[in-house]
Amino acid sequence: MALISLQDISINFTGTVLLDRINLQVEQGERICLVGRNGEGKSTLLSVINGDIKADSGEVAVSQGVRIAMLPQSVPTDLSGSTYDVAASGLGRIGKHLADYHRASRALAEATGDTEALVRQLEQAQHVLDADGAWERHQTIEMVLSHLKLDADEDFATLSGGTQRRVLLARALACQPDLLVLDEPTNHLDIDSIVWLEEFLLRQNRTLLFVTHDRAFLRKLATRIVEIDRGRLTSWECDYETYMQRKEEALAAEAKQNHNFDKKLAQEEQWIRQGIKARRTRNMGRVRELRAMREERGQRRERTGKASMVIQEADRTGKMVTEATDISFGYGGKTIIGKFSCRIMRGDKIGLVGPNGAGKTTLLKLLLKELEPATGSVRHGVNLEVSYFDQHREVLKEDQSARDNIAEGADYISINGGRKHVLGYLKEFLFTPDRAQLPVSVLSGGERNRLLLAKLFTRPSNVLVMDEPTNDLDVETLDLLEELLLDYSGTLLLVSHDRAFLNNVATSTIAFEGEGVVREYVGGYDDWLRQRPERKVEKAKPARREEKPKVKPGKLSYKEKYQLEQYRKELEELPARIEALETGIQEKHDALADPELYRTGGDKVSILQASLEALESELETVFARWEFIEQALEDAPAE
C-alpha cells in the first residue's frame, strides 16, 4: 500500500497552471528524486505533500499513522531556542523532554553553586525519557548535529541562513519519519557532510522524496525519477543516465508530432480562407475539426527554451596568471593555510575543495591580493581582468529589479562589442519580461543565481572567480554552465561542493586537508580522491571526547554523588547493549555471506555493508564508554 497518494492535484498561481491534474503514489522504501526546471513547481508539490499548501483541486491521501518530515527551502520564522532545541522539536512531546534534559544536564555540568534544583529537573526529564525509551533518539540527534558540524548549544536565531537550514535538516533526519521530504538538502553542506548524508540515508533505508541539483547525490540515492514539465508529471523507472537519454528521445518525438500537427493546421487554415466549394454537409465536419485543432493548439504549453549564456572575454593575460610562494595565513592563533605554493597559468581551471570554514574563500582573496599573507608572497601576471561570482550574492541590489541590476536603468547593454536590449539579454537567462521587472528580493534561489551569472557575464574577463555558483541551478543550466566554462579561454578559480561539476570542469584541484595543509592535485574531485595520501585508520571514538573527571579529595558533593550514580546505572545497561550490537553484527555478516544476495543485485549489498560498518563503529564507541566509566568509578573517592 502506498504511503501517500496524490490524485488529480491542480494548482493555479496568478493565472498560470503550475500543476495540472497530476497523480503520484509513493510506495514504502522508494527513494524518489523530483526533477524539473526552476519554477516548474517542485517545491510547491513538496509543500502540498507536507500539508503546508492546499491544492486548488484534487486529493492527497496519507495512509493512517504515516509520519512525514520535511526540509523546506525557506526557514520558518517561528523557531527559537538552541540548535538542539530546534533539532529535537520534530519529535513532539519526546523532543520537548529531550530538550529539557539537554538544558538541565548542560547547566548542571557548568554549575558551581547549589545544584539541587537542577538535579531535580534532570531527574524528572530522565524519568520521562526512561519511560518513553527515548535515549536512542537523543543519541541520533547528537550524532546528526555532529556530522552536520553544528553546535548543539548555539542560539538558533543568531545563526546564518545556511546554518539554520542545516539545523532544519538535522530536525528532519532526527525524527525518523516514515516519509522524509527534502528540498535541496545538499545546499550549504560541504562534501564531507554530503557524503555522510548519502550513507546515512542509505543506511536508514527510509522512504525518501527529494529535490536536488547535485547530480552525484541524485545518482547515489534515487531509485525512481519523477519529472514535472509544463504542469504534467511523468515517472521514469530508471537511473539518471537512462532518464536523460529517454527524455531526449521523448522531446524529439514530441517536437516531430507538434511539427506534423502544425503543418496540418496551417493547411486547414489555408483551406478555410479559400472558401467552401464542396457540399456543405461534408465541409461543416471539416470546419468542426478545424475548430477542435485550433483549441488544441491554443492549449499547448510550449517548453521554455534553454538558457543561451555567453561569457564576454577580455584580452588575454600573460602566460603566468598568479604565483604564490610559501604563503601562510591564520587568525586567532589558528593556521588556516600553511606554506602553500602554486603557479596558475593562463587557461587553468582550478577547483578548490574542503570543509566549510576551511579557508577556501580566504585562499581566493590571497591569490587575488585582496588579503596579505602572513608569510610568503603572491605575484600577478599582466593584464588581469577579474570577474567574481560571490556565493553570498552581495553584488545584487535586493530592492532593485532584475533589469535594473543588469542595466542600471538603461535599455541597452554592450555585449561582445554590440548593443543588446536588456530584456532580450535577460531572456537568454530564462527571464520573462514580467520576471525581469520584479525586485531581486522576491526571486527564487535559482533565479538569483541566473541573474548573478547574467550580471557577471556583462563584464569582459580573462580570470573568472566563482564561489559556489551551482546552488539552486537546474540540471540543464548546470550543463550549459559547464560547457561555457570548458570553452572559456581564460583562467577559472572555482569553489564548489558539487562533485560532478568539479569532475567535469576542473583541470586541477587545490584541497584543504586539515591543520593548515593545502595541496594541489591534477584533475577533478575523483582524481583528488585517488591521489591524496591515505588517511590513518583509527578506531571509532565517541562523538564527544571522554575526559577523565577530576578527582577531588575529601567529601563528595551532591552533584558528584549524582554523577557516580548515573555511571553505575549506565554500567549495568552496557552488557545488554553490547550483546545486542554483537548479535546485529553477526546477522549482517551472515547476510553478506549468502551467495543469493549477490545474484539479486541492487543496493542491498551496499546497504548491508554500510549498516555493518555503523554497528561496528557503535560497538567501538560503547567499549570506549565502558572503559571510561570503570576508570571514573575506580578513581572516585569513597563516599
XYZ file of C-alpha atoms in Angstrom:
639
model
C 0.000 0.000 0.000
C 1.246 3.476 -0.886
C 2.316 5.711 1.998
C 0.873 8.705 0.197
C -1.255 9.083 -2.918
C -1.901 12.244 -4.947
C -4.955 12.191 -7.208
C -5.674 14.869 -9.833
C -3.822 17.622 -7.961
C -4.029 21.049 -9.617
C -2.593 24.399 -8.544
C -3.097 27.664 -10.379
C -0.899 30.632 -9.469
C -1.865 34.043 -10.927
C -3.483 32.531 -13.990
C -0.690 30.037 -14.704
C -1.443 26.346 -14.169
C 1.568 25.206 -12.175
C 0.369 21.648 -11.529
C -2.223 20.230 -13.924
C -4.189 17.220 -12.615
C -1.113 15.296 -11.537
C -1.112 11.846 -9.925
C 1.630 10.295 -7.805
C 1.968 7.340 -5.456
C 4.899 6.958 -3.066
C 5.497 3.362 -2.003
C 7.360 2.316 1.128
C 11.136 2.045 0.653
C 11.271 4.165 -2.528
C 13.797 6.967 -2.948
C 12.214 9.318 -5.468
C 14.041 12.300 -6.932
C 11.736 15.047 -8.206
C 13.318 16.830 -11.182
C 12.356 19.715 -13.425
C 13.438 23.192 -14.379
C 13.444 26.082 -11.913
C 9.912 27.379 -11.461
C 8.140 24.200 -12.620
C 6.586 23.628 -9.177
C 8.858 21.111 -7.454
C 8.945 22.929 -4.101
C 5.218 23.629 -4.361
C 4.473 19.929 -4.827
C 6.604 19.026 -1.790
C 4.682 21.607 0.256
C 1.378 20.092 -0.880
C 2.548 16.657 0.257
C 3.665 18.064 3.622
C 0.323 19.827 4.088
C 1.756 23.358 4.002
C -0.116 24.295 0.808
C -3.652 23.241 -0.113
C -4.218 22.279 -3.743
C -6.920 24.063 -5.748
C -8.393 20.672 -6.618
C -7.629 17.005 -6.170
C -6.955 14.833 -3.147
C -3.910 13.988 -1.037
C -4.404 10.625 0.709
C -1.968 9.731 3.506
C -2.026 6.222 4.950
C -3.073 6.036 8.574
C -0.255 6.626 11.037
C 2.282 7.761 8.405
C 4.607 10.471 9.737
C 6.086 12.988 7.283
C 9.093 15.218 7.970
C 10.216 17.930 5.560
C 13.260 20.122 4.975
C 11.831 23.291 3.328
C 13.753 25.766 1.202
C 12.855 28.726 3.391
C 13.461 28.909 7.142
C 10.300 29.305 9.291
C 10.210 32.461 11.396
C 8.621 30.904 14.499
C 11.578 28.767 15.644
C 13.557 29.661 18.741
C 15.894 28.157 21.313
C 19.196 26.373 20.909
C 20.272 24.278 17.935
C 19.474 21.160 19.993
C 16.001 22.516 20.884
C 15.120 23.032 17.210
C 16.583 19.679 16.123
C 14.524 17.904 18.796
C 11.330 19.851 18.079
C 10.314 17.460 15.316
C 9.802 14.717 17.926
C 6.849 16.414 19.601
C 6.433 15.657 23.323
C 9.530 13.449 23.456
C 11.516 16.212 21.784
C 10.450 18.689 24.453
C 11.620 16.370 27.237
C 14.889 15.708 25.383
C 15.468 19.458 25.126
C 14.696 19.838 28.853
C 17.171 17.061 29.660
C 19.849 18.584 27.425
C 19.478 22.039 29.017
C 19.473 20.661 32.548
C 22.496 18.406 32.001
C 24.386 21.275 30.388
C 23.529 23.640 33.229
C 24.458 21.015 35.822
C 27.845 20.441 34.203
C 28.587 24.175 34.347
C 27.058 24.883 37.775
C 29.289 25.986 40.646
C 26.753 26.697 43.401
C 23.637 24.954 44.689
C 22.571 22.337 42.136
C 19.633 20.623 43.862
C 17.007 22.306 41.658
C 18.924 21.356 38.501
C 19.287 17.757 39.697
C 15.531 17.517 40.330
C 14.837 18.925 36.876
C 17.272 16.439 35.328
C 15.755 13.509 37.219
C 12.250 14.499 36.139
C 13.236 14.695 32.468
C 15.220 11.458 32.742
C 12.257 9.629 34.271
C 10.035 10.603 31.336
C 12.689 9.634 28.798
C 13.249 6.260 30.507
C 9.509 5.576 30.311
C 9.372 6.502 26.609
C 12.584 4.673 25.651
C 13.854 7.893 24.081
C 17.596 7.576 24.638
C 18.185 6.302 21.107
C 16.573 9.497 19.788
C 18.930 11.562 21.970
C 21.940 9.728 20.511
C 20.606 10.215 16.970
C 20.211 13.963 17.489
C 23.754 14.321 18.836
C 25.170 12.179 16.020
C 23.361 14.149 13.292
C 24.384 17.513 14.788
C 27.988 16.329 14.948
C 28.116 15.193 11.303
C 26.426 18.382 10.111
C 29.018 20.354 12.098
C 26.517 22.117 14.336
C 26.990 23.340 17.911
C 24.103 21.971 19.985
C 24.087 24.986 22.331
C 24.206 27.870 19.840
C 21.189 30.177 19.705
C 19.228 29.324 16.539
C 18.202 32.950 15.973
C 21.839 34.102 15.704
C 22.824 31.605 13.003
C 23.243 32.418 9.314
C 20.515 31.336 6.900
C 22.640 28.468 5.575
C 23.420 27.190 9.077
C 19.752 27.429 10.053
C 18.884 25.207 7.076
C 21.431 22.658 8.312
C 19.637 22.664 11.682
C 16.311 22.081 9.900
C 17.930 19.174 8.048
C 19.052 17.759 11.407
C 15.478 18.090 12.702
C 14.073 16.206 9.705
C 16.670 13.412 9.991
C 16.427 13.033 13.783
C 12.672 12.473 13.966
C 12.946 9.273 11.863
C 9.720 9.707 9.846
C 8.011 7.204 7.562
C 8.420 9.630 4.642
C 11.328 12.073 4.527
C 10.809 15.041 2.174
C 13.968 17.031 1.384
C 14.101 20.205 -0.728
C 17.710 20.785 -1.867
C 19.321 19.058 1.149
C 22.920 19.482 -0.084
C 22.784 23.296 -0.225
C 25.165 24.762 2.400
C 26.779 21.362 3.075
C 30.430 20.673 2.384
C 31.499 17.499 0.555
C 32.236 15.522 3.748
C 28.743 16.251 5.069
C 27.133 15.385 1.713
C 28.920 12.034 1.582
C 27.874 11.316 5.187
C 24.260 12.275 4.367
C 24.219 9.873 1.402
C 25.437 6.986 3.562
C 23.072 7.901 6.411
C 20.022 7.882 4.129
C 21.059 4.578 2.545
C 21.685 3.055 5.973
C 18.337 4.215 7.347
C 16.587 2.718 4.321
C 13.626 5.073 4.733
C 11.179 6.270 2.124
C 12.562 9.433 0.563
C 11.209 12.126 -1.748
C 13.759 14.778 -2.606
C 14.720 17.626 -4.914
C 18.398 18.213 -5.666
C 20.693 19.887 -8.189
C 23.587 17.653 -7.057
C 23.876 15.011 -9.778
C 26.259 12.808 -7.770
C 23.785 12.833 -4.854
C 20.941 12.027 -7.257
C 22.822 9.119 -8.861
C 23.732 7.664 -5.466
C 20.251 7.713 -3.941
C 17.422 7.751 -6.478
C 15.551 4.531 -7.226
C 12.956 6.396 -9.309
C 12.897 9.759 -11.067
C 9.707 11.808 -11.293
C 9.690 14.849 -13.565
C 7.492 17.944 -13.603
C 7.360 19.517 -17.055
C 4.812 22.181 -18.029
C 2.418 21.208 -15.259
C 2.430 17.479 -16.011
C 4.115 14.747 -14.020
C 5.941 11.762 -15.551
C 7.513 8.830 -13.713
C 10.734 7.276 -15.037
C 11.582 3.834 -13.621
C 15.304 4.010 -14.374
C 18.603 5.516 -13.328
C 19.585 9.120 -14.076
C 21.635 8.450 -17.223
C 18.837 6.354 -18.744
C 16.321 9.047 -17.810
C 18.361 11.704 -19.641
C 18.543 9.555 -22.756
C 14.836 8.672 -22.732
C 13.877 12.264 -22.031
C 15.765 13.487 -25.083
C 14.041 10.834 -27.186
C 10.644 11.839 -25.803
C 11.269 15.535 -26.527
C 12.373 14.709 -30.075
C 9.197 12.661 -30.639
C 7.074 15.474 -29.178
C 8.734 18.042 -31.450
C 8.082 15.867 -34.501
C 4.445 15.336 -33.509
C 3.934 19.079 -32.944
C 5.560 19.855 -36.305
C 3.218 17.486 -38.133
C 0.208 18.879 -36.249
C 1.156 22.497 -37.007
C 1.709 21.637 -40.666
C -1.767 20.109 -40.935
C -3.294 23.048 -39.060
C -1.662 25.501 -41.488
C -3.096 23.532 -44.420
C -6.599 23.616 -42.917
C -6.325 27.354 -42.204
C -5.376 27.920 -45.837
C -8.345 25.802 -46.964
C -10.858 27.725 -44.833
C -9.616 31.028 -46.234
C -10.240 29.779 -49.810
C -13.945 29.312 -49.137
C -16.200 26.266 -49.062
C -16.678 24.848 -52.531
C -17.845 21.280 -51.895
C -21.132 20.091 -50.406
C -21.974 21.984 -47.214
C -22.661 18.891 -45.064
C -19.282 17.362 -45.764
C -17.427 20.656 -45.276
C -19.125 21.511 -41.948
C -17.486 18.410 -40.447
C -14.113 19.670 -41.659
C -14.841 23.107 -40.164
C -15.636 21.493 -36.792
C -12.357 19.551 -36.955
C -10.506 22.808 -37.661
C -12.097 24.458 -34.623
C -11.046 21.496 -32.469
C -7.483 21.735 -33.823
C -7.383 25.473 -33.045
C -8.499 24.786 -29.470
C -5.933 22.005 -29.060
C -3.154 24.251 -30.394
C -4.226 27.055 -28.067
C -3.938 24.776 -25.025
C -0.462 23.537 -25.883
C 2.183 24.645 -23.392
C 5.448 25.282 -25.160
C 8.606 24.227 -23.376
C 10.736 27.160 -22.241
C 13.831 27.422 -24.375
C 17.239 26.642 -22.979
C 19.371 29.350 -21.480
C 21.886 30.685 -24.009
C 24.534 32.287 -21.827
C 27.692 33.772 -23.329
C 30.829 34.786 -21.427
C 32.486 38.014 -22.592
C 36.217 37.536 -22.786
C 38.798 40.310 -22.334
C 42.212 40.410 -23.942
C 44.463 37.557 -22.912
C 46.563 37.644 -19.790
C 50.228 36.801 -19.810
C 51.169 33.139 -19.722
C 51.521 33.231 -15.924
C 48.414 34.464 -14.084
C 49.231 34.066 -10.372
C 52.173 32.646 -8.481
C 52.061 32.004 -4.728
C 55.292 31.183 -2.892
C 55.196 29.690 0.632
C 52.148 31.703 1.649
C 50.562 31.171 5.051
C 47.608 32.733 6.806
C 45.738 32.334 10.068
C 43.808 34.100 12.775
C 43.148 33.617 16.462
C 46.293 31.552 16.773
C 44.991 29.002 14.245
C 46.820 28.315 10.981
C 44.385 28.171 8.052
C 46.937 27.940 5.250
C 50.488 26.844 5.978
C 53.372 27.321 3.497
C 51.386 26.786 0.298
C 52.882 27.359 -3.146
C 51.306 27.154 -6.593
C 51.628 28.613 -10.071
C 48.408 29.244 -12.021
C 48.850 29.530 -15.777
C 46.565 31.028 -18.419
C 43.701 28.631 -19.220
C 43.974 26.633 -15.974
C 40.673 25.664 -14.365
C 41.315 25.202 -10.647
C 38.795 23.645 -8.252
C 39.058 24.362 -4.514
C 37.656 21.706 -2.143
C 37.492 21.353 1.611
C 35.131 21.573 4.597
C 33.068 24.682 5.310
C 35.252 27.191 7.108
C 38.496 25.555 5.989
C 39.700 28.724 4.236
C 38.792 28.318 0.555
C 37.427 31.850 0.184
C 40.415 33.153 2.178
C 42.804 31.489 -0.282
C 40.952 33.069 -3.206
C 41.406 36.502 -1.625
C 45.089 35.817 -1.043
C 45.589 34.755 -4.665
C 43.751 37.883 -5.855
C 45.820 40.085 -3.487
C 42.721 41.175 -1.591
C 44.443 39.845 1.558
C 48.087 39.960 2.542
C 49.618 36.618 3.566
C 51.275 36.333 6.978
C 54.336 34.893 5.259
C 55.342 34.325 1.662
C 54.386 36.292 -1.435
C 51.864 36.421 -4.288
C 52.837 37.660 -7.746
C 50.411 38.506 -10.580
C 50.942 38.336 -14.302
C 49.976 41.146 -16.661
C 46.595 42.349 -17.947
C 44.336 40.572 -15.418
C 40.616 41.355 -15.772
C 38.858 39.560 -12.903
C 35.119 38.845 -12.568
C 33.936 37.465 -9.230
C 30.845 35.305 -8.608
C 30.088 35.663 -4.870
C 28.234 32.881 -3.025
C 26.618 35.479 -0.720
C 25.119 37.411 -3.667
C 26.453 40.667 -2.273
C 26.635 42.321 -5.705
C 22.862 42.104 -6.258
C 20.739 45.020 -5.015
C 17.703 43.490 -3.323
C 15.387 46.491 -3.745
C 16.059 46.859 -7.477
C 14.560 44.841 -10.314
C 16.461 42.177 -12.196
C 16.521 44.529 -15.180
C 17.998 47.446 -13.202
C 20.602 45.182 -11.599
C 21.878 44.428 -15.096
C 21.483 47.761 -16.902
C 21.063 50.348 -14.092
C 18.044 51.939 -15.778
C 19.335 51.784 -19.354
C 17.523 49.943 -22.165
C 20.618 48.560 -23.867
C 23.856 46.947 -22.725
C 27.092 46.244 -24.562
C 27.814 42.553 -25.235
C 30.915 41.492 -27.191
C 31.132 44.885 -28.924
C 27.447 45.060 -29.912
C 24.302 46.562 -28.354
C 21.582 44.299 -26.966
C 18.284 45.185 -25.324
C 18.405 44.304 -21.636
C 15.142 42.302 -21.766
C 16.442 40.314 -24.721
C 19.652 39.632 -22.821
C 17.751 38.500 -19.712
C 15.575 36.247 -21.884
C 18.745 34.294 -22.696
C 18.946 33.587 -18.954
C 15.287 32.408 -18.907
C 13.762 35.634 -17.523
C 10.394 36.583 -18.994
C 9.701 40.337 -19.304
C 7.420 40.138 -16.245
C 10.025 38.380 -14.068
C 12.705 40.816 -15.228
C 10.712 43.718 -13.711
C 10.408 42.115 -10.249
C 12.701 43.139 -7.376
C 15.511 40.718 -6.539
C 14.049 40.182 -3.060
C 11.130 38.109 -4.457
C 13.136 35.984 -6.889
C 13.768 32.292 -6.239
C 17.228 30.969 -5.421
C 17.662 29.648 -8.962
C 16.611 32.971 -10.481
C 19.042 34.865 -8.251
C 21.869 32.619 -9.342
C 20.998 33.060 -13.016
C 20.748 36.834 -12.526
C 24.157 36.932 -10.883
C 25.588 34.962 -13.812
C 23.904 37.372 -16.232
C 25.474 40.348 -14.430
C 28.850 38.641 -14.223
C 28.906 37.929 -17.954
C 28.176 41.550 -18.924
C 31.771 42.368 -17.969
C 34.689 41.173 -20.092
C 37.086 38.999 -18.116
C 40.092 36.786 -18.536
C 40.026 35.472 -14.929
C 36.755 34.096 -13.554
C 36.437 33.509 -9.811
C 33.311 31.521 -8.912
C 32.400 30.816 -5.270
C 29.632 28.181 -5.146
C 27.958 29.011 -8.499
C 25.883 25.807 -8.730
C 23.448 26.264 -5.816
C 19.775 26.236 -6.926
C 20.546 25.894 -10.656
C 18.547 23.254 -12.528
C 20.408 20.473 -14.280
C 20.044 21.922 -17.786
C 21.514 25.263 -16.712
C 24.325 23.412 -14.925
C 25.123 21.514 -18.117
C 25.228 24.762 -20.109
C 27.415 26.467 -17.499
C 29.827 23.542 -17.653
C 30.061 23.864 -21.445
C 30.660 27.617 -21.171
C 33.449 27.185 -18.643
C 35.089 24.400 -20.642
C 35.114 26.646 -23.727
C 36.321 29.693 -21.751
C 39.871 30.512 -22.843
C 40.629 32.470 -19.671
C 41.533 31.184 -16.204
C 38.957 29.808 -13.747
C 39.153 29.612 -9.947
C 36.185 27.577 -8.711
C 34.951 26.829 -5.177
C 32.275 24.144 -5.242
C 30.850 21.233 -3.260
C 29.300 19.788 -6.445
C 31.449 16.724 -7.175
C 30.090 16.149 -10.681
C 30.663 19.810 -11.587
C 34.266 19.647 -10.326
C 34.910 16.403 -12.205
C 33.593 17.878 -15.454
C 35.304 21.287 -15.280
C 38.465 21.302 -13.132
C 41.856 20.565 -14.655
C 43.467 20.586 -11.197
C 42.260 20.631 -7.592
C 43.530 22.525 -4.554
C 42.446 20.565 -1.461
C 42.293 21.686 2.169
C 43.286 18.566 4.103
C 43.256 19.854 7.686
C 45.639 21.512 10.125
C 46.713 24.116 7.570
C 47.765 21.509 4.963
C 46.827 22.626 1.433
C 47.927 20.605 -1.599
C 47.359 20.761 -5.354
C 46.448 17.698 -7.464
C 45.975 17.103 -11.182
C 42.345 16.572 -12.259
C 38.941 16.931 -10.611
C 37.351 15.658 -7.405
C 37.586 11.921 -8.147
C 41.207 12.368 -9.268
C 41.968 14.025 -5.907
C 40.399 11.092 -4.037
C 42.660 8.679 -5.908
C 45.851 10.715 -5.423
C 45.586 12.040 -1.871
C 47.647 10.396 0.884
C 45.912 7.535 2.657
C 44.282 8.611 5.868
C 45.317 6.850 9.031
C 42.627 4.382 10.048
C 41.694 4.927 13.659
C 39.240 3.107 15.827
C 35.923 4.859 16.118
C 35.668 7.249 19.025
C 32.641 8.718 20.767
C 31.267 11.891 19.214
C 32.344 13.750 22.337
C 35.804 13.239 23.764
C 35.559 11.453 27.102
C 37.577 13.444 29.614
C 38.680 11.823 32.820
C 36.836 13.550 35.680
C 38.914 15.468 38.142
C 39.156 13.678 41.491
C 38.708 15.980 44.430
C 39.943 14.875 47.859
C 37.517 14.788 50.737
C 33.743 14.539 50.814
C 31.827 14.242 47.519
C 29.419 16.999 46.568
C 25.777 16.199 45.816
C 26.440 16.705 42.109
C 29.408 14.301 42.160
C 27.382 11.660 44.009
C 24.607 12.013 41.449
C 27.077 11.663 38.572
C 28.599 8.495 40.045
C 25.134 7.021 40.491
C 24.393 7.707 36.830
C 27.680 5.990 35.855
C 26.737 2.873 37.870
C 23.308 2.760 36.262
C 24.769 3.138 32.777
C 27.397 0.462 33.509
C 24.666 -2.045 34.372
C 22.980 -1.437 30.999
C 26.103 -1.687 28.834
C 26.446 -5.541 28.699
C 22.959 -5.933 27.219
C 23.671 -3.167 24.733
C 26.965 -4.803 23.696
C 25.260 -8.174 23.287
C 22.587 -6.639 21.054
C 25.223 -4.931 18.896
C 27.282 -8.122 18.568
C 24.139 -10.043 17.571
C 23.352 -7.413 14.945
C 26.903 -7.551 13.592
C 26.745 -11.342 13.290
C 23.404 -11.115 11.463
C 24.902 -8.666 8.954
C 27.939 -10.939 8.437
C 25.617 -13.931 7.831
C 23.547 -11.926 5.336
C 26.639 -10.775 3.432
C 27.885 -14.378 3.273
C 24.725 -15.515 1.447
C 25.514 -16.037 -2.298
C 21.874 -15.366 -3.202
C 22.319 -11.740 -2.108
C 24.783 -11.079 -4.935
C 22.561 -12.662 -7.584
C 19.702 -10.271 -6.883
C 21.963 -7.206 -7.201
C 20.611 -3.749 -6.483
C 21.506 -1.660 -3.441
C 21.148 -4.433 -0.852
C 24.869 -5.215 -0.636
C 25.939 -1.589 -0.137
C 23.148 -1.022 2.382
C 24.181 -4.094 4.403
C 27.849 -3.107 4.312
C 27.055 0.425 5.450
C 24.854 -0.940 8.250
C 27.621 -3.324 9.335
C 30.169 -0.505 9.468
C 27.780 1.603 11.557
C 27.210 -1.236 14.055
C 30.940 -1.947 14.372
C 31.639 1.751 14.903
C 28.948 1.950 17.586
C 30.374 -1.145 19.313
C 33.809 0.506 19.498
C 32.167 3.596 20.999
C 30.350 1.517 23.636
C 33.552 -0.296 24.647
C 35.334 3.060 24.988
C 32.476 4.322 27.133
C 32.663 1.205 29.347
C 36.388 1.733 29.891
C 35.847 5.390 30.735
C 33.099 4.690 33.285
C 35.036 1.912 35.013
C 38.057 4.209 35.325
C 35.890 7.031 36.678
C 34.349 4.761 39.329
C 37.727 3.327 40.256
C 39.268 6.783 40.727
C 36.341 8.189 42.712
C 36.981 8.704 46.460
C 34.932 6.727 48.954
C 31.501 8.233 49.632
